[in-house]
GROMACS .gro file of C-alpha atoms in nm:
model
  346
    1UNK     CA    1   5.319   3.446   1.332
    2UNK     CA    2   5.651   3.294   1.481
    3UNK     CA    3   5.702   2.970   1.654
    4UNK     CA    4   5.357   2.981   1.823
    5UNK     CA    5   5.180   3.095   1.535
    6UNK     CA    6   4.845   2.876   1.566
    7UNK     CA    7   4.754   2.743   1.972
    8UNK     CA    8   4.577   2.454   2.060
    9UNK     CA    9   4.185   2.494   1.978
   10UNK     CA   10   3.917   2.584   2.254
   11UNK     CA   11   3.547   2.438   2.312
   12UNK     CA   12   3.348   2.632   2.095
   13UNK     CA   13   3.160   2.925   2.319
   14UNK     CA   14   2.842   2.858   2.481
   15UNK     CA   15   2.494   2.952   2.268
   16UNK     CA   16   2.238   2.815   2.080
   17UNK     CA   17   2.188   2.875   1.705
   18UNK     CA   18   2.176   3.231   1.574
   19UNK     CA   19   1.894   3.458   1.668
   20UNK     CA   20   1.775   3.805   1.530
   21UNK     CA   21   1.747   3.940   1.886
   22UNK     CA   22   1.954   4.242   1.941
   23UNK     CA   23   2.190   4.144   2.254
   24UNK     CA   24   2.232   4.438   2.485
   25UNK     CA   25   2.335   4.467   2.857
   26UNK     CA   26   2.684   4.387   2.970
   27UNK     CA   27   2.930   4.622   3.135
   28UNK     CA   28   3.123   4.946   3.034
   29UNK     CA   29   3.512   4.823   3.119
   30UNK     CA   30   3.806   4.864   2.976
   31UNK     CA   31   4.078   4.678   2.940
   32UNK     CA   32   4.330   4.915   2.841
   33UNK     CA   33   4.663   4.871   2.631
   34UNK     CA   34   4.897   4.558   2.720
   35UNK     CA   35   5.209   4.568   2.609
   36UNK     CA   36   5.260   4.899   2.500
   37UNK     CA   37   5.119   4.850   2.153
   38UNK     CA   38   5.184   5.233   2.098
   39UNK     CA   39   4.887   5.370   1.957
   40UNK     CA   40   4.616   5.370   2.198
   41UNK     CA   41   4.338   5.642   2.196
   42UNK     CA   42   4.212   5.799   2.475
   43UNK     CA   43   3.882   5.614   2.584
   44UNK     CA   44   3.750   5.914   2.766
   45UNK     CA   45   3.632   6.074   2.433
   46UNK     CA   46   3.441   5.741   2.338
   47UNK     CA   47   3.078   5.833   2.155
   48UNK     CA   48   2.786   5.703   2.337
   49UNK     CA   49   2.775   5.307   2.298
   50UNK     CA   50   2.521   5.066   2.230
   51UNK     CA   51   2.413   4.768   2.392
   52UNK     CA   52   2.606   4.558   2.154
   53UNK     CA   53   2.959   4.737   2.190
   54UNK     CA   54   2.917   4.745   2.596
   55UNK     CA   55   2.872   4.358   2.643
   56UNK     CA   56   3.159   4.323   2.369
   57UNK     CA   57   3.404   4.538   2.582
   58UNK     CA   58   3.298   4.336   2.864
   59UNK     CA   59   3.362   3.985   2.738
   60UNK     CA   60   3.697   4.131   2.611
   61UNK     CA   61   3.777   4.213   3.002
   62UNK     CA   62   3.675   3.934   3.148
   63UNK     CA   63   3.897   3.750   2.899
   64UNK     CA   64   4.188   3.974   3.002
   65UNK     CA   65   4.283   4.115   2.653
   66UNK     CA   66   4.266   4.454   2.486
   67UNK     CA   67   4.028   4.426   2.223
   68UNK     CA   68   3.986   4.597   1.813
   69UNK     CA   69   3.659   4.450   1.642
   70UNK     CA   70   3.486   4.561   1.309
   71UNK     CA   71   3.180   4.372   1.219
   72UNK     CA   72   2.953   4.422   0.929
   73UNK     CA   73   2.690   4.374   0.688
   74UNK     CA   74   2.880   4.194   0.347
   75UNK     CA   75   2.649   4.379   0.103
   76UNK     CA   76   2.535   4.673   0.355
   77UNK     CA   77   2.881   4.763   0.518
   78UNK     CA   78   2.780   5.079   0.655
   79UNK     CA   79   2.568   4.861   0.913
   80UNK     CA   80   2.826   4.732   1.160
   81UNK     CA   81   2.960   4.689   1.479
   82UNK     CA   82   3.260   4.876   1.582
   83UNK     CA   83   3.512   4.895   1.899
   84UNK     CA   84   3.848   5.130   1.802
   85UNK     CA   85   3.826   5.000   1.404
   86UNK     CA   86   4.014   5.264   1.293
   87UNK     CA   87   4.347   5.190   1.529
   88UNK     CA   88   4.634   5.059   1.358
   89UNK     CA   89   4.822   4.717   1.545
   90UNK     CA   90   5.063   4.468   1.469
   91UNK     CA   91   4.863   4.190   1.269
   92UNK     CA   92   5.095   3.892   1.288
   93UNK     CA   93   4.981   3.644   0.960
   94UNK     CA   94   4.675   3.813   0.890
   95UNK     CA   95   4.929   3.978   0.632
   96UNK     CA   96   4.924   3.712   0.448
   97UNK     CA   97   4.587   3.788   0.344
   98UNK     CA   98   4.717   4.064   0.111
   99UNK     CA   99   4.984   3.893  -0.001
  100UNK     CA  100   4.756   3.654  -0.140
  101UNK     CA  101   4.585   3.934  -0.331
  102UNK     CA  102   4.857   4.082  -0.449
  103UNK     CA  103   5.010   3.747  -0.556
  104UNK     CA  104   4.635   3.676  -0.785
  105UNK     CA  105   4.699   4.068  -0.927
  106UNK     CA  106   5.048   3.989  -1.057
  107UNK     CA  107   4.944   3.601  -1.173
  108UNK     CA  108   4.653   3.784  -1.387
  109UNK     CA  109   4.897   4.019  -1.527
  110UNK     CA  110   5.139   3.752  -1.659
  111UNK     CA  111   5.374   3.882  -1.441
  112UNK     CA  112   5.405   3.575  -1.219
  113UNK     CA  113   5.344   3.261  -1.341
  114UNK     CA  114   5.120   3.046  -1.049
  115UNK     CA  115   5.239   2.716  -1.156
  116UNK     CA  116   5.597   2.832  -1.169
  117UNK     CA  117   5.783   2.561  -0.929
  118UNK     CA  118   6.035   2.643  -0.643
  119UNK     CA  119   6.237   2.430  -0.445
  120UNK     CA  120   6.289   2.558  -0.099
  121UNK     CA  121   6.544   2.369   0.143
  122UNK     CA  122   6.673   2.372   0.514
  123UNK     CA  123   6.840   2.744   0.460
  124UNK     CA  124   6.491   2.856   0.314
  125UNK     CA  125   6.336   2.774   0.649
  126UNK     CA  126   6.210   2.994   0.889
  127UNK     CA  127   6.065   2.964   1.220
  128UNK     CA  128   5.706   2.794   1.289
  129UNK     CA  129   5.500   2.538   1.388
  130UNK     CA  130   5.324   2.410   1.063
  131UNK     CA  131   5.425   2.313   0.656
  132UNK     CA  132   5.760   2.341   0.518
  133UNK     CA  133   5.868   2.509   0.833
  134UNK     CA  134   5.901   2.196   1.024
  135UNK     CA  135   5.992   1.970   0.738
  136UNK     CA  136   6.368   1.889   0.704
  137UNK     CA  137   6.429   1.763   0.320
  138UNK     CA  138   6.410   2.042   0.032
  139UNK     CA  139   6.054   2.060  -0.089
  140UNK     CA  140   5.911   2.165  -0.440
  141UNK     CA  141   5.582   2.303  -0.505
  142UNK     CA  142   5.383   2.524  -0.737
  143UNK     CA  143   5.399   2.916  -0.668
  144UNK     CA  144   4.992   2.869  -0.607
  145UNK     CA  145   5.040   2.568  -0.365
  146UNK     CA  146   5.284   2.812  -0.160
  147UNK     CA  147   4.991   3.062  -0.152
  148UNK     CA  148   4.780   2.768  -0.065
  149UNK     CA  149   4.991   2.639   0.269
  150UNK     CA  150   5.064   2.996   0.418
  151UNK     CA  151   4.644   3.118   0.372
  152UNK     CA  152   4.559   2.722   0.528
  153UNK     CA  153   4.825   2.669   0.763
  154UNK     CA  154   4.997   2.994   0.791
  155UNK     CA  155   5.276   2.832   0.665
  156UNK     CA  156   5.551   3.120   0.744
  157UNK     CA  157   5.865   2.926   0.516
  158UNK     CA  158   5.584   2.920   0.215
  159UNK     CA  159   5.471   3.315   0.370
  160UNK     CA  160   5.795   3.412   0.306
  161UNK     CA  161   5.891   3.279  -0.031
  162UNK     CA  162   5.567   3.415  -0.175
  163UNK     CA  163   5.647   3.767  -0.039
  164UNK     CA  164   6.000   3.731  -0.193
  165UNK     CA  165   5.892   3.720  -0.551
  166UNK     CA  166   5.582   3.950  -0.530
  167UNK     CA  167   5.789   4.192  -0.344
  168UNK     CA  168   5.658   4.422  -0.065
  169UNK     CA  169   5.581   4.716  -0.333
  170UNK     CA  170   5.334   4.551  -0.469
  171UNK     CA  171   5.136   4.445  -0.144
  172UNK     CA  172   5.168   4.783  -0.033
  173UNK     CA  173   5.000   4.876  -0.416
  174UNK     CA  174   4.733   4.640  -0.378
  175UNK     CA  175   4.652   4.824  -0.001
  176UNK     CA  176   4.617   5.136  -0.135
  177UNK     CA  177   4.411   5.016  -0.414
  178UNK     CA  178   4.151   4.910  -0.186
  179UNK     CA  179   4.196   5.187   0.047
  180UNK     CA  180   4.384   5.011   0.289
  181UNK     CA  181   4.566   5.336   0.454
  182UNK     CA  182   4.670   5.170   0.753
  183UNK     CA  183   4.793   4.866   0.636
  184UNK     CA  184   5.211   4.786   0.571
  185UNK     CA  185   5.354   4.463   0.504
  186UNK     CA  186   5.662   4.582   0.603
  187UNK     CA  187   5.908   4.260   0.467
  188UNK     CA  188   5.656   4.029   0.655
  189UNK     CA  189   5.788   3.755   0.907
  190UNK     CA  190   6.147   3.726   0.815
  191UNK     CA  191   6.166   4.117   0.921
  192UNK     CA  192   5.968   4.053   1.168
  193UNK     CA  193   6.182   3.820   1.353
  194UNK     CA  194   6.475   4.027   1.234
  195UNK     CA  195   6.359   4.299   1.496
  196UNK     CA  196   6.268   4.131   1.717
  197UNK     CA  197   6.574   3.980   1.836
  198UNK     CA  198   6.724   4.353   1.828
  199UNK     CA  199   6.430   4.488   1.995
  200UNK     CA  200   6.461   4.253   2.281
  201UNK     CA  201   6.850   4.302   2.354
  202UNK     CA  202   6.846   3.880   2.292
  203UNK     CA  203   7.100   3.701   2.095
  204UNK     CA  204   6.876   3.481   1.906
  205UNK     CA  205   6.483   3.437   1.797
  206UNK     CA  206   6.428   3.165   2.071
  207UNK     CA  207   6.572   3.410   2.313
  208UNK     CA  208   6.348   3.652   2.202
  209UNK     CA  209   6.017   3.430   2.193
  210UNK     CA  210   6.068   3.328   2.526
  211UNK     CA  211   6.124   3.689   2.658
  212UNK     CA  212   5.800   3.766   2.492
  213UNK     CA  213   5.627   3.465   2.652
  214UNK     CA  214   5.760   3.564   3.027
  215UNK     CA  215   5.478   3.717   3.238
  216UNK     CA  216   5.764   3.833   3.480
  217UNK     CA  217   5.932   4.058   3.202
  218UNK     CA  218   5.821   4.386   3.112
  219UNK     CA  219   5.911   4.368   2.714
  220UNK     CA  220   5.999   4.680   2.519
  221UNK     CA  221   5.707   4.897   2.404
  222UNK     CA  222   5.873   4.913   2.050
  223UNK     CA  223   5.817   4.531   2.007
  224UNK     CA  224   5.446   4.632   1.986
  225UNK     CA  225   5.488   4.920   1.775
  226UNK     CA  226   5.260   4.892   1.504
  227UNK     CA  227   5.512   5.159   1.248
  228UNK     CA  228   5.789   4.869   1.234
  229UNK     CA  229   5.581   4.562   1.193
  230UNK     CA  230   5.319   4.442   0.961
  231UNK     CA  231   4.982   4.666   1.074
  232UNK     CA  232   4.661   4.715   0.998
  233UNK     CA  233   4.371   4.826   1.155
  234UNK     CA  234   4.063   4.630   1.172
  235UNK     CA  235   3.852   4.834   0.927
  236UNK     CA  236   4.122   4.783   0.698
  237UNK     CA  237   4.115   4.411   0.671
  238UNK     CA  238   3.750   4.438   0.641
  239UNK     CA  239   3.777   4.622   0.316
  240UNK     CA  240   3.993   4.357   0.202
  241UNK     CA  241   3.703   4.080   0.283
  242UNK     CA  242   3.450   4.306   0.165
  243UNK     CA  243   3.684   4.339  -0.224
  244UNK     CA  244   3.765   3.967  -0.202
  245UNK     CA  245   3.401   3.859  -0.157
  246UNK     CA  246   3.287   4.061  -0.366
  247UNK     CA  247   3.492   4.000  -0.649
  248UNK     CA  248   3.674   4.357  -0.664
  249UNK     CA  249   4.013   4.254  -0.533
  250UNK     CA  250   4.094   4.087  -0.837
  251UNK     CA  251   3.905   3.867  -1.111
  252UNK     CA  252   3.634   3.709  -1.061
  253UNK     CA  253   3.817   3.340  -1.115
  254UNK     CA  254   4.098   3.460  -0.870
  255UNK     CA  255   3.849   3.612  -0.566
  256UNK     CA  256   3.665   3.307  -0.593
  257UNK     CA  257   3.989   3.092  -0.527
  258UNK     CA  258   4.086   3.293  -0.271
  259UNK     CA  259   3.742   3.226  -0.114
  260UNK     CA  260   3.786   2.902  -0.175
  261UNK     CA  261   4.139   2.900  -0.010
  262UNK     CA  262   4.027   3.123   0.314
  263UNK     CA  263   3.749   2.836   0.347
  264UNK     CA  264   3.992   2.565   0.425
  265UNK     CA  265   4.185   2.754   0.706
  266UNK     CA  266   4.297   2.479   0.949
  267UNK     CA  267   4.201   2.704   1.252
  268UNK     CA  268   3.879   2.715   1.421
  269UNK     CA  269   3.948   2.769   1.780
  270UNK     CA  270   3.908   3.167   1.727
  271UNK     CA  271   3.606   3.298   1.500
  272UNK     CA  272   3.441   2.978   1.421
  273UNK     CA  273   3.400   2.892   1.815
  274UNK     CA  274   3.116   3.175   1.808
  275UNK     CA  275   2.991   2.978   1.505
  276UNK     CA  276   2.997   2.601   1.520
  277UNK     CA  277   2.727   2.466   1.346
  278UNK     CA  278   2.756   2.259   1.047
  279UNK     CA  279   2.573   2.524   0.811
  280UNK     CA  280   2.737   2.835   0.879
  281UNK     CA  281   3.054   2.868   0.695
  282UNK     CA  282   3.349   3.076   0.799
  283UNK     CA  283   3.669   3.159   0.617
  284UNK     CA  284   3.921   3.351   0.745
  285UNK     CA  285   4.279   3.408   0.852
  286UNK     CA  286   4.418   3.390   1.207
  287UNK     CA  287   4.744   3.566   1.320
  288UNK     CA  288   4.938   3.543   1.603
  289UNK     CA  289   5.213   3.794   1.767
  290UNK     CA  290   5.343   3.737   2.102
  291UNK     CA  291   5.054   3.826   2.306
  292UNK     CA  292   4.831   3.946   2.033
  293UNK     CA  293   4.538   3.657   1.877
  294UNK     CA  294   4.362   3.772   1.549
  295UNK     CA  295   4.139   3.648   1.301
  296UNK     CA  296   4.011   3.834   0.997
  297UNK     CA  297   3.734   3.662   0.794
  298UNK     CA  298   3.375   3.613   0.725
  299UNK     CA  299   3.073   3.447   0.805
  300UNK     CA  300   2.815   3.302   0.572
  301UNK     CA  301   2.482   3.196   0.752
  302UNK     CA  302   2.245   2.989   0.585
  303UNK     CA  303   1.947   3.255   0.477
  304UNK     CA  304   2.239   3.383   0.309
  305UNK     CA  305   2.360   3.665   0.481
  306UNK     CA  306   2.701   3.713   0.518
  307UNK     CA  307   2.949   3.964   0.780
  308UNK     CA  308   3.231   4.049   0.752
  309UNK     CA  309   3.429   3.986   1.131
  310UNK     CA  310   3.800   4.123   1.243
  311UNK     CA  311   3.876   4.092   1.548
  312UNK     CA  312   4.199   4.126   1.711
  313UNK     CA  313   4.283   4.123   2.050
  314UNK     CA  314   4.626   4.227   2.337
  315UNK     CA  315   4.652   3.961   2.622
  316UNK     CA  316   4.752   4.107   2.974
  317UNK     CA  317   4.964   3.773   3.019
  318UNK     CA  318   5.215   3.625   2.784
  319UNK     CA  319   5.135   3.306   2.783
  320UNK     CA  320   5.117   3.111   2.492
  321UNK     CA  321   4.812   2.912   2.564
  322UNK     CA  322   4.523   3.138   2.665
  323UNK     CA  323   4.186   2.934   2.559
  324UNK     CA  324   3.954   3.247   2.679
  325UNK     CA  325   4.143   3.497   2.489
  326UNK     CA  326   4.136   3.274   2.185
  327UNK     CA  327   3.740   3.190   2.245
  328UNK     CA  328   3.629   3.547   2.295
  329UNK     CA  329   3.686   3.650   1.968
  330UNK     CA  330   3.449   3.390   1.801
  331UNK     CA  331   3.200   3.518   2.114
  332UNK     CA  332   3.257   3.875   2.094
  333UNK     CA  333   3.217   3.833   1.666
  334UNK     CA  334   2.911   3.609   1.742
  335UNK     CA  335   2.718   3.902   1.934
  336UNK     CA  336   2.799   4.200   1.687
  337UNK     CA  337   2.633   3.946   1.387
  338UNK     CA  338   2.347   3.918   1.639
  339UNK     CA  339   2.319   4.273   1.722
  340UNK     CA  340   2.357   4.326   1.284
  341UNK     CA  341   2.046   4.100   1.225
  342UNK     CA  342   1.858   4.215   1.496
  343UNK     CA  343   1.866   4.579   1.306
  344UNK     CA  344   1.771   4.443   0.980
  345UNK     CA  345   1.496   4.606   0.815
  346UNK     CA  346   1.508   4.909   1.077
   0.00000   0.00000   0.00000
């Protein structure tokens, strides 16, 4: 989310095609918070770990990020992988995966109308690298197409119009719905980058973005706080996979078009790297927040299994182009499917 919302796309990680061998090894370190994201929880109380979750922690180290992951079983969620699921963080876009449900609630409910048109123009902008945000003339499209360009291109001008008319109330309604107790909107980007020029002492969003983006400046651990920006843990956003692919976040017709949608993300430089063969599909939605990378989305294999894979991740260094701590999370997703089929049938 912001003006580096989506970074340049990485080799996909090394790997043949997927096995059922249960990957184990790898080392026990920890990369600890970055940032100050606030909510940390003490790693010395960690269960016992399996193979799986050691070698994950270690590619997240030797990536230099933080890392959050929550991999499962589509149709058997209780079998998953898990590092620190439960642990709220700012999410960046990956909001706008619930806006998009909430949007499909209120267009079955005839309380939006999807093909409803709206103009947006210059002073409708906001801040980003993709869609109407870097477009200069006004622009009219359908209330769907919106939906369309912020899930695709995490278009944050089209984001932010969408969250205008379905309001944050009813985001936060559709959360809790689905048992999303760590999740908040909380007025999306435009409050977002609100904050953070106050949180940063700057005089402007640029200022602010580039004080993020300094490795030399120790930035304030509020701007990390996941209570004043859009949150959600990672177990969270896999219950909102889980609902949409399984047709219980809304209708059938709308969870299929939001499959559909989540299909033709423009990003594949995070998750799909673990997965880049031409008959695995993966959906999902990428979101970006200073040093924080995410992707939520899932993976459909070609026997017809299908995970569910969030994974979000803290850099150690601010810069905005980091191709190892965008690649890991395809690699570290890649090895908790592995380790899934491996225990299928046991």
């Amino acid at each position: 989310m912001g003006a580096g919302e989506e970074r340049g796309r990485d080799a996909p990680s090394g790997g043949g095609k997927l096995g059922n061998g249960t990957v184990s090894g790898g080392d026990e370190r920890e990369s600890g918070t970055m940032h100050g994201s606030g909510t940390k929880r003490a790693s010395g109380s960690r269960r016992a770990e399996s193979g799986a979750q050691r070698t994950i922690r270690g590619m997240f180290a030797d990536a230099g990020v933080r890392g959050w992951l929550h991999v499962a079983d589509l149709h058997r969620p209780a079998a998953c992988v898990t590092i620190d699921p439960d642990e709220p963080v700012p999410i960046g876009s990956v909001y706008k995966a619930p806006l998009m449900v909430a949007f499909c609630r209120l267009a079955e409910a005839g309380e939006i109308d999807p093909c409803r048109r709206v103009t947006l123009g210059p002073a409708d902008r906001l801040p980003g690298p993709t869609g109407i945000s870097i477009l200069r003339d006004p622009v009219t499209v359908s209330l769907r197409d919106l939906v369309v360009l912020m899930m695709t291109v995490s278009d944050n001008t089209a984001a932010n119009a969408v969250l205008r008319l379905v309001g944050t109330a009813a985001v936060d309604e559709v959360c809790r719905a689905l048992g999303m107790a760590d999740t908040r909107v909380h007025g999306g980007v435009a409050t977002t980058f609100a904050q953070l020029v106050a949180e940063t002492g700057t005089d402007s969003l640029s200022d602010a973005m580039e004080r993020m983006s300094d490795n030399d400046t120790t930035v304030p651990a509020v701007v990390y706080n996941p209570l004043s920006k859009a949150s959600a843990s990672p177990a969270d956003m896999a219950r909102l996979l889980r609902a949409i692919w399984t047709g219980r976040a809304a209708s059938p017709e709308s969870c299929a078009f939001m499959r559909e949608v989540m299909g033709r993300q423009a990003w594949s430089h995070r998750l799909g790297s673990g997965f880049p063969y031409d008959d695995v599909r993966v959906s999902g939605k990428t979101g970006t927040f200073g040093s924080m990378r995410h992707e939520a989305g899932v993976i459909e294999l070609p026997d017809g299994s299908a995970y569910t894979a969030v994974v979000f991740t803290q850099a150690a260094r601010a810069d905005s182009k980091l191709p190892r701590a965008d690649a890991v999370i395809g690699a570290a997703a890649r090895t908790a499917v592995e380790e899934l089929r491996g225990m299928e049938g046991t």
